[in-house]
Short mmCIF file of N, CA, C and O in Angstrom, two decimals:
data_model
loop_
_atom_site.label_atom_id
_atom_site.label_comp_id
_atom_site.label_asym_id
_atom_site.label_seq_id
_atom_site.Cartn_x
_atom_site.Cartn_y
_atom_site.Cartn_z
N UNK A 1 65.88 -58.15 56.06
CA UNK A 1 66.69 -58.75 55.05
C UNK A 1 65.84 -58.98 53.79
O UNK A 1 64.70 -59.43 53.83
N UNK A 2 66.57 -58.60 52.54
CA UNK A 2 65.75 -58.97 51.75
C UNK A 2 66.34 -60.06 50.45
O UNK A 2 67.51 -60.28 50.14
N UNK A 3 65.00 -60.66 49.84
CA UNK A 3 65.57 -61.80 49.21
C UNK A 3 66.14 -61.34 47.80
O UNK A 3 65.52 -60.69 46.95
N UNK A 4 67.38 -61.79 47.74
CA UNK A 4 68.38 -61.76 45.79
C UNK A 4 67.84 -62.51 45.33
O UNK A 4 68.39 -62.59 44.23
N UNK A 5 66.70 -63.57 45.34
CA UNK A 5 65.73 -64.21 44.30
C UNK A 5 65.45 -63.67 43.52
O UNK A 5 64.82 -62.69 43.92
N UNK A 6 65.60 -63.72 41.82
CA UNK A 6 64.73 -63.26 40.74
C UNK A 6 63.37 -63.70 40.91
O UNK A 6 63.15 -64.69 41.61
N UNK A 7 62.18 -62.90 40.18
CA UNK A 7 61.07 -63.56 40.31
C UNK A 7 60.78 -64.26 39.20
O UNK A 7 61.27 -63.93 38.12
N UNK A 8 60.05 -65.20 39.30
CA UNK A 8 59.53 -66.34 38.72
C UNK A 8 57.87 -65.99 37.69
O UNK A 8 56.73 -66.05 38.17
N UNK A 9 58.16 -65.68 36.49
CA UNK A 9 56.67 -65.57 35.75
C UNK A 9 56.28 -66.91 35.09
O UNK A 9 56.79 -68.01 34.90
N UNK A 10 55.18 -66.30 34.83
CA UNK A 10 54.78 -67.66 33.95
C UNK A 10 54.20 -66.43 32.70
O UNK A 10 53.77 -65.28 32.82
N UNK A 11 54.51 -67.57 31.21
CA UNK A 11 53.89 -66.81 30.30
C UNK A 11 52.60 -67.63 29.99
O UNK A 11 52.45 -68.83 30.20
N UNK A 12 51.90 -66.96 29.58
CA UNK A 12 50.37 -67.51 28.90
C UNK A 12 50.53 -67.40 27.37
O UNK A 12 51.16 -66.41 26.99
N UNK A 13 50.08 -68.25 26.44
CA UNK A 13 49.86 -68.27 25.37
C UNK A 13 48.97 -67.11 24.97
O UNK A 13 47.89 -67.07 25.55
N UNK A 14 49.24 -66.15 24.08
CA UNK A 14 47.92 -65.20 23.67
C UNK A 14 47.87 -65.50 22.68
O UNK A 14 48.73 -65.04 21.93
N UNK A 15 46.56 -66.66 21.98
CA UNK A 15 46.02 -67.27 20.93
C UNK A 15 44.89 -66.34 20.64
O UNK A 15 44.34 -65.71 21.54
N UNK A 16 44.57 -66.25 19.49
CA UNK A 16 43.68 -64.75 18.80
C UNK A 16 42.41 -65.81 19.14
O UNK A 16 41.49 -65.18 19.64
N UNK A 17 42.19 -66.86 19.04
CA UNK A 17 40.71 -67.92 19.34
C UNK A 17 40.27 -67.71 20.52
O UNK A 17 41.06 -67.75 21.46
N UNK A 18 38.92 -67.43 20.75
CA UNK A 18 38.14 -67.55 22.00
C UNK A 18 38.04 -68.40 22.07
O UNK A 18 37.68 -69.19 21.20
N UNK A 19 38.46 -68.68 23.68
CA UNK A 19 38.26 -70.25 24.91
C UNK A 19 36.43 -70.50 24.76
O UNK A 19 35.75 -69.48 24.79
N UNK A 20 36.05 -71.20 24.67
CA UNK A 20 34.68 -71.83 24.84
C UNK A 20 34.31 -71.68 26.36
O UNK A 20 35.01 -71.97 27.33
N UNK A 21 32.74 -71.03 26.34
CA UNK A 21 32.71 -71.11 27.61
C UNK A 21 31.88 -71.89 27.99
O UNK A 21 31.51 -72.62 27.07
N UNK A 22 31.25 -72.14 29.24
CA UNK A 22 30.90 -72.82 29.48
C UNK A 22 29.12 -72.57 29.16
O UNK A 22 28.40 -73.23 28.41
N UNK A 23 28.73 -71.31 30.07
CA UNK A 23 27.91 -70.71 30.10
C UNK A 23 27.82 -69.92 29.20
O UNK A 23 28.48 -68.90 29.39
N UNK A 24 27.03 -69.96 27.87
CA UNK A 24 27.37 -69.28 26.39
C UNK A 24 25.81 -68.94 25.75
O UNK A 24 25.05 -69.66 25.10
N UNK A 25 25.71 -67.83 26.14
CA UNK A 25 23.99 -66.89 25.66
C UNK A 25 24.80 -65.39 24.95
O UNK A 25 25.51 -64.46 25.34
N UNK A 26 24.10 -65.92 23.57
CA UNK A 26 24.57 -65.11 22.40
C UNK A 26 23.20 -64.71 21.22
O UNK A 26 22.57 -65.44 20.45
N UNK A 27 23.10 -63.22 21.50
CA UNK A 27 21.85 -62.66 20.69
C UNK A 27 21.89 -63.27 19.13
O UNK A 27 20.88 -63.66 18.54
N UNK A 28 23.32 -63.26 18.54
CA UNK A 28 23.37 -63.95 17.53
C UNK A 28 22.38 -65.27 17.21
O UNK A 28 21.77 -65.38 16.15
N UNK A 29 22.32 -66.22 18.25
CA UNK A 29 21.41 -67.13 18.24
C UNK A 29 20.09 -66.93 17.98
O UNK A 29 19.38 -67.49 17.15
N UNK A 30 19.87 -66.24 18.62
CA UNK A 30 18.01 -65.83 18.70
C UNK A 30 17.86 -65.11 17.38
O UNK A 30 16.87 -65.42 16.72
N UNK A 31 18.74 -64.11 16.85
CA UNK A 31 18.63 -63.41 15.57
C UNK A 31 18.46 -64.24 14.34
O UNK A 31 17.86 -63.93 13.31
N UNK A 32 19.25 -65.63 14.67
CA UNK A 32 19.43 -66.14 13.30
C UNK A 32 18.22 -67.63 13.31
O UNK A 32 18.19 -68.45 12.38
N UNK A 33 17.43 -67.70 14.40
CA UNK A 33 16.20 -68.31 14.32
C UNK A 33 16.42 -69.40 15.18
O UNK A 33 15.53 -70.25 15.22
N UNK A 34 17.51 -69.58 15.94
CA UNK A 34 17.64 -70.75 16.86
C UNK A 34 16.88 -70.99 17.84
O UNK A 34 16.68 -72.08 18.39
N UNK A 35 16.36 -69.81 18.13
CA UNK A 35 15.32 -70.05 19.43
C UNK A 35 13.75 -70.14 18.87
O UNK A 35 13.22 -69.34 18.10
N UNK A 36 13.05 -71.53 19.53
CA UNK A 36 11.78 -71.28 19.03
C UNK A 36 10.46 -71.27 19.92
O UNK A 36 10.48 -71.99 20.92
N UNK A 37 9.68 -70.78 19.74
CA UNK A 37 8.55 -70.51 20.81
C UNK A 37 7.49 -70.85 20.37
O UNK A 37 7.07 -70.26 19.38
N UNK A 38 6.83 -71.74 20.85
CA UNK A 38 5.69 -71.95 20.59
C UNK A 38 4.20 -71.61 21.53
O UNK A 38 4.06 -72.35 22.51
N UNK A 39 3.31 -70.78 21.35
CA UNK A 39 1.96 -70.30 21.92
C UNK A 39 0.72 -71.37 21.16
O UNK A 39 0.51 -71.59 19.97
N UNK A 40 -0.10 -71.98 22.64
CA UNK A 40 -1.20 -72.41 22.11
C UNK A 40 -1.84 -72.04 23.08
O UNK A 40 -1.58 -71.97 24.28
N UNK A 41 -3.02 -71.72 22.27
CA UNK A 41 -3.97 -70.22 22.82
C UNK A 41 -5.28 -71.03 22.06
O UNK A 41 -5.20 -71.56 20.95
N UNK A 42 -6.50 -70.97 22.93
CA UNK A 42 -8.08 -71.51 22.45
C UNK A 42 -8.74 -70.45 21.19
O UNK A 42 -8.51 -69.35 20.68
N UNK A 43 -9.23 -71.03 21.12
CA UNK A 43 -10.46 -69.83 20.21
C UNK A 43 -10.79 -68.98 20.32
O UNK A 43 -10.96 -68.11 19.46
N UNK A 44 -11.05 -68.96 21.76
CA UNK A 44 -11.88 -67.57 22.46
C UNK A 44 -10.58 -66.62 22.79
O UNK A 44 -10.49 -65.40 22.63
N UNK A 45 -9.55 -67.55 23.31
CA UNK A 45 -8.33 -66.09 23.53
C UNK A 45 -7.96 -65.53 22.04
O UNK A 45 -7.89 -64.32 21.83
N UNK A 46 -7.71 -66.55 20.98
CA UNK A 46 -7.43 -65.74 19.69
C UNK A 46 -8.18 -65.02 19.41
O UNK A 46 -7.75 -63.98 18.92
N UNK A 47 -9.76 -65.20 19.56
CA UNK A 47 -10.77 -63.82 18.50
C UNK A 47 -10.56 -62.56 19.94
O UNK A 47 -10.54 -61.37 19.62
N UNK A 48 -10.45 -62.86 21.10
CA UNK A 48 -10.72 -61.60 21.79
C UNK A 48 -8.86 -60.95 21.56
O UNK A 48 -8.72 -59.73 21.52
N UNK A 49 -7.85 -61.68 21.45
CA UNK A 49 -6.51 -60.97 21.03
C UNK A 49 -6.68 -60.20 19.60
O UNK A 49 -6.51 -58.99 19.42
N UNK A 50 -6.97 -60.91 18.88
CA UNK A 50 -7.69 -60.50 17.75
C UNK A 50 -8.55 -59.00 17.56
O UNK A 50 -8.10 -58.08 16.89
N UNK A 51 -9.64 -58.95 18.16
CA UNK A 51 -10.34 -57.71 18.37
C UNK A 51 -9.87 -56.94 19.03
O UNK A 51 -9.82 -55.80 18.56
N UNK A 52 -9.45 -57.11 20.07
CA UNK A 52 -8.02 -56.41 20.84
C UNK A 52 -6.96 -55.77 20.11
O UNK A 52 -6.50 -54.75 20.63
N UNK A 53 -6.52 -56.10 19.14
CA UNK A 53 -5.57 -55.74 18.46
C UNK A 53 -5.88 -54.36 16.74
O UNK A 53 -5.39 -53.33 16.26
N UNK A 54 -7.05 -55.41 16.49
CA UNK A 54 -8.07 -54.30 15.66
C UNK A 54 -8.34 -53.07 16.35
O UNK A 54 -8.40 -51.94 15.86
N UNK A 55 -8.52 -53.46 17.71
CA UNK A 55 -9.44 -51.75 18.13
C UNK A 55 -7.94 -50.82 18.36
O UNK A 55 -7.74 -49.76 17.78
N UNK A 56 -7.32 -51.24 18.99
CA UNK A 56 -5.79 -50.89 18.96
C UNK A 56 -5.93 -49.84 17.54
O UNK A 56 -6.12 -48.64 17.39
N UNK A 57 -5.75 -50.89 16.70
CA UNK A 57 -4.86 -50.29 15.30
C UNK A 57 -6.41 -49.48 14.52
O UNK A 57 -6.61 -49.32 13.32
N UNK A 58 -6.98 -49.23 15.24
CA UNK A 58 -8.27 -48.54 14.59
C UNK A 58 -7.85 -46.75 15.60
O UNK A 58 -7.82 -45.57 15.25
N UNK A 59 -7.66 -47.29 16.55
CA UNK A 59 -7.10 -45.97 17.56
C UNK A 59 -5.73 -45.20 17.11
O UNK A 59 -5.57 -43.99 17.01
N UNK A 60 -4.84 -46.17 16.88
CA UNK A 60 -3.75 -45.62 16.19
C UNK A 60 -3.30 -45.13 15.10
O UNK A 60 -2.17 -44.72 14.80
N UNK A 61 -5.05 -45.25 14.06
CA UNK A 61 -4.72 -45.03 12.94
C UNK A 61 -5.24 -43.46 12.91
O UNK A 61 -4.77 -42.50 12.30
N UNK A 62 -6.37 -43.56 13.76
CA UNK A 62 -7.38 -42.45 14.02
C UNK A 62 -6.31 -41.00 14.89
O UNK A 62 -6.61 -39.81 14.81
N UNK A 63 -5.24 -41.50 15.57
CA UNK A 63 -4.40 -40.30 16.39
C UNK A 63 -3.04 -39.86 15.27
O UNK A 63 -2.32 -38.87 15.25
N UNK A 64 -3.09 -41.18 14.34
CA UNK A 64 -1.97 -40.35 13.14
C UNK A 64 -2.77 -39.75 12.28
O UNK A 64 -2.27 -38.64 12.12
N UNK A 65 -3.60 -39.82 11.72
CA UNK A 65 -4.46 -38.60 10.99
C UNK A 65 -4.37 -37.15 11.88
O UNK A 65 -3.91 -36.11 11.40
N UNK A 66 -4.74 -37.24 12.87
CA UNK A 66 -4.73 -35.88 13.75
C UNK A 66 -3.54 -35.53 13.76
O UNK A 66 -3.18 -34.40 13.42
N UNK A 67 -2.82 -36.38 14.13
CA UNK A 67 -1.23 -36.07 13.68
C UNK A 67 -0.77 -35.54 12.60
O UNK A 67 0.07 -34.64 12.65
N UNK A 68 -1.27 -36.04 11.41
CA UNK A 68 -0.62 -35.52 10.67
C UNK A 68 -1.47 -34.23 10.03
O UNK A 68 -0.82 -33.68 9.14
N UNK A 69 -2.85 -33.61 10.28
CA UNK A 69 -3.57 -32.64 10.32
C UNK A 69 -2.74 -31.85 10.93
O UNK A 69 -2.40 -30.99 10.12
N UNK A 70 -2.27 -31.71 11.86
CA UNK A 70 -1.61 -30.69 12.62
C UNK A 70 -0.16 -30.69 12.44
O UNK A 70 0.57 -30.23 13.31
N UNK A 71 0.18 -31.07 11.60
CA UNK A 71 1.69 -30.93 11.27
C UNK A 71 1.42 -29.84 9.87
O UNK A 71 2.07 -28.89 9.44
N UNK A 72 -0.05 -30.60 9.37
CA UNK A 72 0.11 -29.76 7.58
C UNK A 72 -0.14 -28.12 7.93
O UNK A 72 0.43 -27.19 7.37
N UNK A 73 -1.53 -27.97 9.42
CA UNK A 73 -1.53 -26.71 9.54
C UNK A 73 -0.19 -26.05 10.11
O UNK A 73 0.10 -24.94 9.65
N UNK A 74 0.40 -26.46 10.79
CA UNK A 74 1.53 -26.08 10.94
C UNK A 74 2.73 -25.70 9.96
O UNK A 74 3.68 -24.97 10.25
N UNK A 75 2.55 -26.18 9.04
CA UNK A 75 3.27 -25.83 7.98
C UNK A 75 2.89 -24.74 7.16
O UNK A 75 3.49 -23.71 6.84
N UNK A 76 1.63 -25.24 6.87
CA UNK A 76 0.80 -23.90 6.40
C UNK A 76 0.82 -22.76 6.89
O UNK A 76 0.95 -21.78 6.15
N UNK A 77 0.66 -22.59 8.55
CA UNK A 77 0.92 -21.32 8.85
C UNK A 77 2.67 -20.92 9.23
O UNK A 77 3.13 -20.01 9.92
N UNK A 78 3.03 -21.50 8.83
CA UNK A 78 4.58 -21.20 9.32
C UNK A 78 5.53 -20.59 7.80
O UNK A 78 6.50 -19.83 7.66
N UNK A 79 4.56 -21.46 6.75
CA UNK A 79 5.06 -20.69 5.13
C UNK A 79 3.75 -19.18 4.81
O UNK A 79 3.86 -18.56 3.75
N UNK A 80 2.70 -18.80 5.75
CA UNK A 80 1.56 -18.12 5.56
C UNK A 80 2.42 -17.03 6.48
O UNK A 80 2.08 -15.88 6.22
N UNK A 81 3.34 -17.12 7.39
CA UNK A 81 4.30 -16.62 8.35
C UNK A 81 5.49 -15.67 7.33
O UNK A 81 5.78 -14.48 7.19
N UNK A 82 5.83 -16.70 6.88
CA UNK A 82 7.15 -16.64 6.54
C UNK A 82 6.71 -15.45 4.97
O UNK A 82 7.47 -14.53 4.66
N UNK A 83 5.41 -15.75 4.21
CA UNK A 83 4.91 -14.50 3.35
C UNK A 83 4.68 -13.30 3.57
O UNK A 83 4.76 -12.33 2.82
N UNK A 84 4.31 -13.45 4.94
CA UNK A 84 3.61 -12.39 5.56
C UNK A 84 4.67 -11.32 5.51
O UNK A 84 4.62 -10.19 5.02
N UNK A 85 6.02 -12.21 6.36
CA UNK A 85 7.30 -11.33 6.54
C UNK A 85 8.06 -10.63 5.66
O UNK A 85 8.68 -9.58 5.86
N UNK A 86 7.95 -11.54 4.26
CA UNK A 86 8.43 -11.06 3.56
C UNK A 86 7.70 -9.72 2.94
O UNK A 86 8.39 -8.70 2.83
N UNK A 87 6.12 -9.71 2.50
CA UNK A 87 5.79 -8.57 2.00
C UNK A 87 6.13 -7.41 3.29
O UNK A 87 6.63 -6.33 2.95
N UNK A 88 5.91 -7.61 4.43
CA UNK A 88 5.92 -5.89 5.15
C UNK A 88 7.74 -6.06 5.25
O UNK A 88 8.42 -5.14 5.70
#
């Protein structure tokens, strides 16, 4: 047997406003300076982070030169290429 009951809805309000939640972690925050951190670090860890960071950027400066050495020969021989082709 089955039941001639209509069914019963409920409507919900669809309001364009976001419900507040409870639990609410938003990058926006951290982007716009809300979060703050503070590091306290001795003497001896700053000069050895310090030199640490120099020899770093002494290495990285030293592998983009080579880098960019070998991009110019590369160019060079690729337009020394491209002459070649054209005269024969």
């Amino acid at each position: 047997m089955v039941s001639k009951e209509q069914p019963t809805f409920k409507e919900r309000s669809r309001s364009t406003e976001k419900k507040e939640r409870k639990a609410k972690f938003d990058f926006a925050d951290i982007l716009a300076g809300k979060l703050k951190v503070t590091l306290a670090l001795s003497a001896e860890d700053r000069e050895l982070i310090g030199s640490k960071i120099e020899e770093m950027s002494e290495k990285v400066d030293y592998r983009w030169k080579i880098t960019q050495l070998l991009m110019s020969i590369a160019i060079a021989l690729g337009t020394i290429g491209q002459v070649v082709s054209w005269a024969l």
